[in-house]
Amino acid sequence: MAGILIQVSCLILGIISTTVGLDNGLALTPPMGWLTWERFRCITDCKKYPDECISENLIKRTVDLMVSDGYLEAGYEYVGIDDCWLEKKRGPDGRMVPDRERFPSGMKALADYIHSRGLKFGIYEDYGNLTCAGYPGVLGSEQLDIDTFVEWDVDYIKLDGCYIEPEHMDSGYPAFGEMLNKTGRPILYSCSWPAYQEDAKMLPDYASIAKHCNLWRNWDDIEDSWASASKIMDWFGDNQDRLAQHAGPGHWNDPDMLLIGNFGLSEDQAKTQMAVWAVLAAPLLISADLATMKPEFKRILLNKDIIAVNQDKLGKQGLRVWKQRNISVWNRELSDGERALAFVSQREDGIPYAVSLTFKDMQLPEQTYEVQDLYNEEKSRTVSPGEEFNVRINPSGVKFYKFIPKNKVLGSVQAKQILNSNVFNNEINNKH
Ligand SMILES: *[C@@H]1O[C@H](CO)[C@@H](O)[C@H](O)[C@H]1NC(C)=O
Ligand SMILES: *[C@@H]1O[C@H](CO)[C@@H](O)[C@H](O)[C@H]1NC(C)=O
Ligand SMILES: *[C@@H]1O[C@H](CO)[C@@H](O)[C@H](O)[C@H]1NC(C)=O
């Protein structure tokens, strides 16, 4: 009886927390864009590293490539500068000063450039006395800094949490958010609030976080390796019962940037990160040098069908529903009764690993599905209740499918006729 009561009250809490979120009209689907940190960190020596230093040249070059190479068209619309854009000292008027050598034209001019190309401008600050890399933080200058960001036409603020006690965040982050709201300018608000509290073994108040932030970093910074990506996936799976219910249109959990296109992930591993981030309804923030992006990685980042899963308008974060023998199944409910299922291998034993799964294993509602391979490596197939679903997954790789209820595929006589002809199968198989 007590068990039932607890379950029911959890259900009610779950419903409440998914319906109350930050209402600034932004991030109705997970934000997509590009951010400097993971790839470019705090490179400030433009003489030694002219193509990599945090500078207006890097941002402009990236903006041009986002437009010319199809990233903007695919949905990646924000371009963000992370830490290390400031002078070490504020100006005589107390205002933040962008580094004079690396941002000689100033942030308003950079914003104009970004906006003229159809993109949006993201910038980083820190709620504490200093940013994580030791530049001036906003503490004590919040209103002045927000006014400055508004003068610069900033569209997205990532507010980090170094040099401030995690205990102060429960009131500090909402207060900053309310000041943002009062400016009248819609500014996407990315909070690092829970990441520092999780790190301090506090239990973050995710209901409050979802009410005040559009996205929030939950946990550790991602590093350029499979070990790091894999550890983050495990953490999000292990903690999903506390996290997933708080994601929804306007407010998202953030497992951190995409590593795809850098040095540390193989093609299989890159496909895995993209698939799991799509299931998690995670922000898709590329952090790579678009000028040297290899075609196989670009294809993954621009995969329209996978982006569509990530951006599904139901806005429901998917769950890890099965895990055994270092194989896991991740299931995301999509609008119109569709599902996206990622079958992930974290095995290290060298050959593709085969598994057979029941509907119950996959937590799949019992009906017949047309199954389409989102990476387009296999022909589409049908699976019905009572049958097992067979997959074979590369080491540290993924199989990623969309399950479409067959009654939907066969919804009209016309669709049925098309399905029975080879034309349709060819279309499915050549859809990219
Ligand atoms: C921030 O700096 C002020 C002035 O130096 C100091 O009094 C305060 O303790 C610092 N706060 C934190 C959280 O470090
Ligand atoms: C400010 O908050 C109100 C109430 O949630 C909301 O309707 C409005 O869109 C917000 N405005 C901005 C600029 O964020
Ligand atoms: C399964 O994962 C664990 C933990 O990451 C690892 O130590 C182990 O070697 C893996 N087993 C196989 C067969 O890959």
Coordinates of C-alpha atoms and ligand atoms in Angstrom, one line a residue:
M1 CA 0.0 0.0 0.0
A2 CA 2.8 2.4 1.0
G3 CA 4.6 1.3 -2.2
I4 CA 1.6 2.2 -4.3
L5 CA 1.2 5.6 -2.6
I6 CA 4.8 6.4 -3.2
Q7 CA 4.5 5.4 -6.8
V8 CA 1.4 7.5 -7.3
S9 CA 2.9 10.6 -5.7
C10 CA 6.1 10.2 -7.8
L11 CA 3.9 10.0 -10.8
I12 CA 2.1 13.3 -9.8
L13 CA 5.4 15.0 -9.1
G14 CA 6.7 13.8 -12.4
I15 CA 3.8 15.3 -14.2
I16 CA 4.1 18.6 -12.4
S17 CA 7.8 18.9 -13.0
T18 CA 7.5 18.2 -16.7
T19 CA 4.9 20.8 -17.2
V20 CA 6.6 23.7 -15.2
G21 CA 9.6 25.0 -17.0
L22 CA 11.3 28.2 -18.0
D23 CA 8.9 30.1 -20.2
N24 CA 11.0 32.5 -22.4
G25 CA 9.8 31.0 -25.6
L26 CA 13.3 29.5 -26.4
A27 CA 14.7 26.0 -26.8
L28 CA 11.4 24.4 -27.5
T29 CA 13.6 21.7 -29.0
P30 CA 17.1 21.0 -27.7
P31 CA 19.4 23.9 -28.8
M32 CA 21.8 23.1 -31.7
G33 CA 25.0 25.0 -32.4
W34 CA 28.8 25.2 -32.0
L35 CA 30.8 26.0 -28.9
T36 CA 34.6 26.7 -28.5
W37 CA 35.5 24.8 -25.3
E38 CA 36.0 21.2 -25.9
R39 CA 38.2 21.7 -29.0
F40 CA 39.8 25.1 -28.5
R41 CA 39.8 25.3 -24.7
C42 CA 41.8 28.4 -23.5
I43 CA 44.2 28.8 -26.4
T44 CA 45.1 32.5 -26.3
D45 CA 48.4 32.6 -28.2
C46 CA 47.4 33.6 -31.7
K47 CA 51.0 33.9 -32.8
K48 CA 51.7 30.3 -32.2
Y49 CA 48.2 29.0 -33.0
P50 CA 46.6 31.5 -35.4
D51 CA 43.8 29.0 -36.4
E52 CA 43.0 27.8 -33.0
C53 CA 43.1 30.8 -30.6
I54 CA 39.9 32.1 -29.1
S55 CA 39.4 35.1 -31.3
E56 CA 37.0 36.9 -33.6
N57 CA 38.8 35.2 -36.5
L58 CA 37.9 31.8 -35.2
I59 CA 34.3 32.7 -34.7
K60 CA 33.9 34.4 -38.1
R61 CA 35.6 31.5 -39.9
T62 CA 33.3 29.1 -38.1
V63 CA 30.3 31.1 -38.9
D64 CA 31.2 31.1 -42.6
L65 CA 31.6 27.4 -42.6
M66 CA 28.4 26.8 -40.7
V67 CA 26.6 28.5 -43.5
S68 CA 28.6 27.2 -46.5
D69 CA 28.9 23.6 -45.4
G70 CA 25.2 23.1 -44.4
Y71 CA 25.4 23.1 -40.6
L72 CA 23.1 26.0 -40.3
E73 CA 20.6 24.5 -42.7
A74 CA 20.7 21.3 -40.7
G75 CA 19.7 23.3 -37.6
Y76 CA 22.9 24.2 -35.9
E77 CA 22.1 27.9 -35.3
Y78 CA 24.0 29.1 -32.2
V79 CA 27.7 29.9 -32.3
G80 CA 29.2 30.3 -28.9
I81 CA 32.4 31.5 -27.3
D82 CA 33.2 29.7 -24.1
D83 CA 35.8 30.9 -21.5
C84 CA 38.9 33.0 -22.2
W85 CA 37.5 35.9 -24.3
L86 CA 37.9 38.6 -21.6
E87 CA 40.7 40.9 -20.5
K88 CA 41.9 39.9 -17.1
K89 CA 40.8 43.3 -15.7
R90 CA 37.4 45.1 -16.0
G91 CA 37.4 48.6 -17.6
P92 CA 37.5 51.8 -15.5
D93 CA 33.7 51.9 -15.7
G94 CA 33.5 48.4 -14.2
R95 CA 32.5 46.8 -17.5
M96 CA 33.8 43.5 -19.0
V97 CA 36.4 44.2 -21.7
P98 CA 36.8 41.6 -24.5
D99 CA 40.5 40.7 -25.1
R100 CA 41.8 43.7 -27.1
E101 CA 44.1 41.7 -29.3
R102 CA 41.9 38.7 -30.1
F103 CA 38.6 40.6 -30.3
P104 CA 39.7 44.0 -31.7
S105 CA 36.4 44.8 -33.3
G106 CA 34.5 44.2 -30.1
M107 CA 31.5 41.9 -29.3
K108 CA 28.8 44.1 -30.9
A109 CA 30.5 44.0 -34.2
L110 CA 31.0 40.2 -33.9
A111 CA 27.3 39.8 -33.0
D112 CA 26.4 41.8 -36.1
Y113 CA 28.5 39.6 -38.2
I114 CA 26.9 36.4 -36.8
H115 CA 23.4 37.8 -37.1
S116 CA 24.1 38.9 -40.7
R117 CA 24.8 35.3 -41.6
G118 CA 21.6 34.1 -40.0
L119 CA 23.1 32.6 -36.8
K120 CA 22.7 33.5 -33.2
F121 CA 25.4 34.6 -30.7
G122 CA 26.3 32.7 -27.5
I123 CA 28.8 33.8 -24.9
Y124 CA 30.2 32.5 -21.6
E125 CA 30.5 34.0 -18.1
D126 CA 30.7 32.6 -14.6
Y127 CA 28.5 33.2 -11.6
G128 CA 31.5 33.4 -9.3
N129 CA 34.3 36.0 -8.7
L130 CA 36.3 34.5 -11.5
T131 CA 35.6 32.3 -14.5
C132 CA 37.1 28.8 -14.4
A133 CA 40.1 30.0 -16.4
G134 CA 40.6 33.0 -14.1
Y135 CA 38.9 35.9 -16.0
P136 CA 36.5 38.2 -14.2
G137 CA 33.2 36.6 -13.2
V138 CA 29.9 38.3 -12.8
L139 CA 29.5 38.2 -9.0
G140 CA 28.9 41.7 -7.8
S141 CA 28.4 43.1 -11.4
E142 CA 25.4 41.0 -12.5
Q143 CA 23.2 43.9 -13.6
L144 CA 26.0 45.7 -15.4
D145 CA 27.1 42.6 -17.2
I146 CA 23.6 41.6 -18.2
D147 CA 23.1 45.2 -19.6
T148 CA 26.3 44.8 -21.5
F149 CA 25.3 41.5 -23.0
V150 CA 22.0 43.0 -24.1
E151 CA 23.9 46.0 -25.7
W152 CA 26.0 43.3 -27.5
D153 CA 22.9 41.6 -28.8
V154 CA 23.8 38.3 -27.1
D155 CA 21.3 35.4 -27.7
Y156 CA 22.7 32.7 -25.4
I157 CA 24.5 32.9 -22.1
K158 CA 26.3 29.9 -20.6
L159 CA 26.8 30.8 -16.9
D160 CA 29.5 28.6 -15.3
G161 CA 29.9 27.9 -11.6
C162 CA 33.6 28.2 -10.6
Y163 CA 34.6 30.4 -7.7
I164 CA 31.2 30.3 -6.0
E165 CA 29.9 28.0 -3.3
P166 CA 27.4 25.4 -4.7
E167 CA 25.1 26.3 -1.8
H168 CA 24.6 29.8 -3.2
M169 CA 23.5 28.5 -6.6
D170 CA 19.9 27.6 -5.6
S171 CA 19.2 31.3 -5.2
G172 CA 21.9 32.8 -7.4
Y173 CA 21.1 31.2 -10.7
P174 CA 17.3 32.0 -10.4
A175 CA 18.1 35.6 -9.5
F176 CA 20.4 36.0 -12.6
G177 CA 17.7 34.4 -14.7
E178 CA 15.1 36.9 -13.4
M179 CA 17.4 39.7 -14.3
L180 CA 17.8 38.3 -17.8
N181 CA 14.0 38.1 -18.1
K182 CA 13.6 41.8 -17.0
T183 CA 15.7 43.0 -20.0
G184 CA 12.9 41.9 -22.3
R185 CA 15.5 40.3 -24.7
P186 CA 14.9 36.6 -25.1
I187 CA 18.3 35.1 -24.1
L188 CA 18.8 31.3 -23.9
Y189 CA 20.1 30.5 -20.4
S190 CA 22.5 27.7 -19.9
C191 CA 23.2 26.9 -16.2
S192 CA 26.1 24.9 -14.7
W193 CA 24.3 24.9 -11.4
P194 CA 23.6 21.1 -11.0
A195 CA 27.0 20.0 -12.3
Y196 CA 28.8 21.7 -9.3
Q197 CA 26.2 20.4 -6.9
E198 CA 26.4 16.8 -8.2
D199 CA 30.2 17.1 -7.9
A200 CA 29.7 18.2 -4.2
K201 CA 27.4 15.2 -3.7
M202 CA 24.4 17.5 -3.1
L203 CA 21.1 16.5 -4.6
P204 CA 20.2 19.3 -7.1
D205 CA 16.7 20.6 -7.1
Y206 CA 16.0 19.7 -10.8
A207 CA 12.4 21.0 -10.6
S208 CA 13.7 24.5 -9.7
I209 CA 16.5 24.2 -12.3
A210 CA 14.0 23.4 -15.1
K211 CA 12.0 26.4 -14.0
H212 CA 14.9 28.8 -14.3
C213 CA 17.2 27.5 -17.0
N214 CA 16.8 26.4 -20.7
L215 CA 19.5 23.8 -20.3
W216 CA 21.9 22.8 -17.6
R217 CA 25.1 20.9 -17.4
N218 CA 24.5 18.0 -15.1
W219 CA 27.9 16.5 -14.7
D220 CA 31.6 16.4 -15.6
D221 CA 33.1 18.1 -18.6
I222 CA 33.4 15.8 -21.6
E223 CA 37.0 15.1 -22.8
D224 CA 38.1 14.0 -26.2
S225 CA 38.0 10.2 -25.7
W226 CA 35.7 7.2 -25.9
A227 CA 36.3 6.6 -22.2
S228 CA 34.9 10.0 -21.4
A229 CA 31.9 9.8 -23.7
S230 CA 31.2 6.2 -22.4
K231 CA 31.4 7.3 -18.7
I232 CA 28.9 10.2 -19.4
M233 CA 26.5 7.8 -21.0
D234 CA 26.7 5.5 -18.0
W235 CA 26.1 8.3 -15.6
F236 CA 23.0 9.5 -17.5
G237 CA 21.7 6.0 -17.6
D238 CA 22.4 5.3 -14.0
N239 CA 20.8 8.6 -12.9
Q240 CA 17.9 8.8 -15.4
D241 CA 15.2 8.3 -12.7
R242 CA 16.2 11.7 -11.2
L243 CA 16.8 13.5 -14.5
A244 CA 14.7 12.5 -17.4
Q245 CA 11.4 13.7 -16.1
H246 CA 12.7 17.3 -15.9
A247 CA 13.5 17.5 -19.6
G248 CA 10.9 19.0 -22.0
P249 CA 10.3 21.8 -24.4
G250 CA 12.2 24.9 -23.1
H251 CA 14.3 23.0 -20.6
W252 CA 16.9 20.2 -21.2
N253 CA 19.5 18.1 -19.4
D254 CA 22.9 18.7 -21.0
P255 CA 25.5 15.8 -21.2
D256 CA 28.0 18.3 -22.8
M257 CA 29.4 18.9 -26.2
L258 CA 29.7 16.6 -29.2
L259 CA 33.3 15.3 -29.7
I260 CA 32.5 14.3 -33.3
G261 CA 35.1 15.5 -35.8
N262 CA 38.0 15.7 -33.3
F263 CA 40.9 13.3 -32.5
G264 CA 39.5 11.0 -29.8
L265 CA 36.5 9.1 -31.4
S266 CA 36.5 6.6 -34.1
E267 CA 33.7 6.7 -36.7
D268 CA 31.8 4.0 -34.8
Q269 CA 32.2 5.9 -31.5
A270 CA 31.1 9.1 -33.1
K271 CA 28.0 7.4 -34.4
T272 CA 27.3 6.2 -30.9
Q273 CA 27.6 9.6 -29.3
M274 CA 25.3 11.1 -31.9
A275 CA 22.7 8.4 -31.4
V276 CA 22.7 8.5 -27.6
W277 CA 22.6 12.3 -27.5
A278 CA 19.6 12.1 -29.9
V279 CA 17.9 9.7 -27.5
L280 CA 18.7 11.9 -24.5
A281 CA 17.1 14.9 -26.2
A282 CA 20.5 16.6 -25.5
P283 CA 21.6 19.9 -26.8
L284 CA 23.7 19.3 -30.0
L285 CA 26.7 21.5 -29.6
I286 CA 29.6 20.7 -32.0
S287 CA 33.0 21.6 -30.7
A288 CA 35.4 20.9 -33.6
D289 CA 37.3 22.7 -36.2
L290 CA 34.8 22.8 -39.1
A291 CA 37.7 23.7 -41.5
T292 CA 39.3 20.3 -41.0
M293 CA 36.2 18.2 -40.5
K294 CA 36.5 14.8 -42.2
P295 CA 33.6 13.8 -44.4
E296 CA 32.6 10.7 -42.4
F297 CA 32.2 12.9 -39.3
K298 CA 30.4 15.6 -41.2
R299 CA 27.9 13.0 -42.5
I300 CA 27.2 12.0 -38.9
L301 CA 26.6 15.5 -37.7
L302 CA 24.4 16.4 -40.6
N303 CA 22.3 13.2 -40.6
K304 CA 18.8 14.6 -41.0
D305 CA 17.0 11.6 -39.6
I306 CA 19.0 11.6 -36.4
I307 CA 18.6 15.3 -36.0
A308 CA 14.9 14.8 -36.4
V309 CA 14.9 12.3 -33.6
N310 CA 16.8 14.8 -31.4
Q311 CA 14.5 17.6 -32.3
D312 CA 11.2 15.6 -32.0
K313 CA 8.5 17.9 -30.8
L314 CA 7.2 15.7 -28.1
G315 CA 10.4 16.7 -26.3
K316 CA 10.6 13.5 -24.2
Q317 CA 14.0 12.4 -23.0
G318 CA 14.7 8.7 -23.7
L319 CA 15.8 6.1 -21.3
R320 CA 18.3 3.3 -21.0
V321 CA 15.9 0.4 -20.8
W322 CA 18.2 -2.6 -20.8
K323 CA 21.8 -3.3 -20.0
Q324 CA 23.7 -6.6 -19.9
R325 CA 27.1 -7.8 -21.0
N326 CA 28.1 -4.2 -21.8
I327 CA 25.4 -3.9 -24.3
S328 CA 22.7 -1.3 -23.6
V329 CA 19.4 -0.4 -25.3
W330 CA 18.2 3.3 -25.3
N331 CA 14.6 4.0 -26.1
R332 CA 13.1 7.3 -26.9
E333 CA 9.4 7.8 -27.4
L334 CA 8.7 10.2 -30.3
S335 CA 5.6 11.9 -31.4
D336 CA 3.0 9.9 -33.5
G337 CA 3.7 6.7 -31.6
E338 CA 7.2 6.3 -33.2
R339 CA 10.2 5.2 -31.2
A340 CA 14.0 5.7 -31.6
L341 CA 16.1 2.8 -30.3
A342 CA 19.9 2.8 -30.0
F343 CA 21.7 -0.4 -29.3
V344 CA 25.1 0.5 -27.9
S345 CA 28.1 -1.7 -27.3
Q346 CA 30.6 -0.8 -24.7
R347 CA 32.4 -4.1 -25.2
E348 CA 36.1 -4.3 -25.9
D349 CA 36.3 -7.8 -27.3
G350 CA 37.1 -7.1 -30.8
I351 CA 34.2 -8.5 -32.9
P352 CA 30.7 -7.3 -33.6
Y353 CA 28.5 -8.7 -30.9
A354 CA 25.1 -10.2 -31.6
V355 CA 22.1 -9.9 -29.3
S356 CA 18.4 -11.0 -29.6
L357 CA 16.0 -8.9 -27.6
T358 CA 12.3 -9.3 -26.8
F359 CA 9.7 -6.5 -26.9
K360 CA 9.9 -6.6 -23.1
D361 CA 13.7 -6.1 -23.1
M362 CA 13.3 -3.2 -25.4
Q363 CA 10.3 -1.8 -23.5
L364 CA 8.4 -1.6 -26.8
P365 CA 4.6 -1.4 -26.9
E366 CA 3.2 -4.5 -28.5
Q367 CA 2.5 -3.9 -32.1
T368 CA 4.1 -4.5 -35.5
Y369 CA 6.8 -2.1 -36.5
E370 CA 8.6 -1.1 -39.7
V371 CA 12.2 -0.6 -38.6
Q372 CA 14.4 1.8 -40.4
D373 CA 18.1 2.1 -39.9
L374 CA 18.9 5.7 -39.1
Y375 CA 22.5 5.3 -40.3
N376 CA 21.2 3.7 -43.5
E377 CA 23.5 0.6 -43.3
E378 CA 20.7 -2.0 -43.3
K379 CA 17.5 -2.4 -45.3
S380 CA 14.3 -1.7 -43.4
R381 CA 12.6 -4.7 -41.8
T382 CA 9.5 -5.6 -39.9
V383 CA 9.2 -6.9 -36.3
S384 CA 6.1 -8.2 -34.6
P385 CA 5.2 -9.0 -31.0
G386 CA 6.4 -12.4 -30.0
E387 CA 9.4 -12.2 -32.3
E388 CA 12.9 -11.3 -31.1
F389 CA 14.8 -8.4 -32.6
N390 CA 18.3 -9.3 -33.7
V391 CA 21.2 -6.8 -33.9
R392 CA 24.9 -7.1 -34.3
I393 CA 26.9 -4.2 -32.9
N394 CA 30.5 -3.2 -33.5
P395 CA 32.8 -2.8 -30.5
S396 CA 32.1 0.7 -29.1
G397 CA 29.6 1.1 -31.9
V398 CA 25.8 1.5 -32.2
K399 CA 22.8 0.4 -34.2
F400 CA 20.2 3.1 -34.4
Y401 CA 16.7 2.5 -35.6
K402 CA 13.4 4.2 -35.9
F403 CA 10.5 1.9 -35.1
I404 CA 7.4 3.1 -37.0
P405 CA 4.0 1.4 -36.1
K406 CA 3.0 -0.6 -39.1
N407 CA -0.6 0.5 -38.9
K408 CA 0.8 4.0 -39.5
V409 CA 3.0 2.9 -42.4
L410 CA 0.0 1.1 -43.9
G411 CA -2.4 3.9 -43.0
S412 CA -3.6 4.3 -46.5
V413 CA -4.1 2.0 -49.4
Q414 CA -1.8 4.2 -51.4
A415 CA 1.0 3.8 -48.8
K416 CA 0.5 0.0 -48.9
Q417 CA 0.9 0.0 -52.6
I418 CA 4.0 2.0 -52.5
L419 CA 5.4 -0.1 -49.7
N420 CA 4.9 -3.3 -51.7
S421 CA 6.8 -1.8 -54.6
N422 CA 10.6 -1.7 -54.8
V423 CA 10.5 2.0 -55.3
F424 CA 9.7 2.6 -51.6
N425 CA 12.4 0.3 -50.4
N426 CA 14.9 2.0 -52.6
E427 CA 13.7 5.3 -51.3
I428 CA 14.2 4.2 -47.7
N429 CA 17.6 2.9 -48.5
N430 CA 18.8 5.9 -50.4
K431 CA 17.2 8.5 -48.2
H432 CA 20.4 10.6 -47.6
Ligands
LIG1 C1 34.6 37.1 -4.0 O1 35.5 38.2 -3.8 C2 35.2 39.0 -2.7 C3 36.1 40.2 -2.7 O2 37.4 39.8 -2.9 C4 35.4 38.1 -1.4 O3 35.0 38.9 -0.3 C5 34.4 36.9 -1.5 O4 34.6 36.1 -0.4 C6 34.6 36.2 -2.8 N1 33.6 35.2 -2.9 C7 33.8 33.9 -3.3 C8 32.6 33.0 -3.3 O5 34.9 33.5 -3.5
LIG2 C1 9.8 36.6 -18.8 O1 9.0 35.7 -18.1 C2 7.6 35.7 -18.5 C3 6.9 34.8 -17.5 O2 7.4 33.6 -17.4 C4 7.5 35.2 -19.9 O3 6.2 35.2 -20.3 C5 8.3 36.1 -20.8 O4 8.3 35.6 -22.1 C6 9.8 36.2 -20.3 N1 10.5 37.2 -21.1 C7 11.7 37.0 -21.5 C8 12.3 38.1 -22.3 O5 12.4 36.1 -21.2
LIG3 C1 32.7 -4.4 -19.9 O1 32.9 -3.1 -19.3 C2 33.8 -3.1 -18.2 C3 33.7 -1.7 -17.5 O2 33.9 -0.7 -18.5 C4 35.2 -3.5 -18.6 O3 36.1 -3.5 -17.6 C5 35.1 -4.8 -19.3 O4 36.4 -5.2 -19.8 C6 34.1 -4.9 -20.4 N1 33.9 -6.2 -20.9 C7 34.0 -6.5 -22.1 C8 33.8 -7.9 -22.5 O5 34.2 -5.7 -23.0

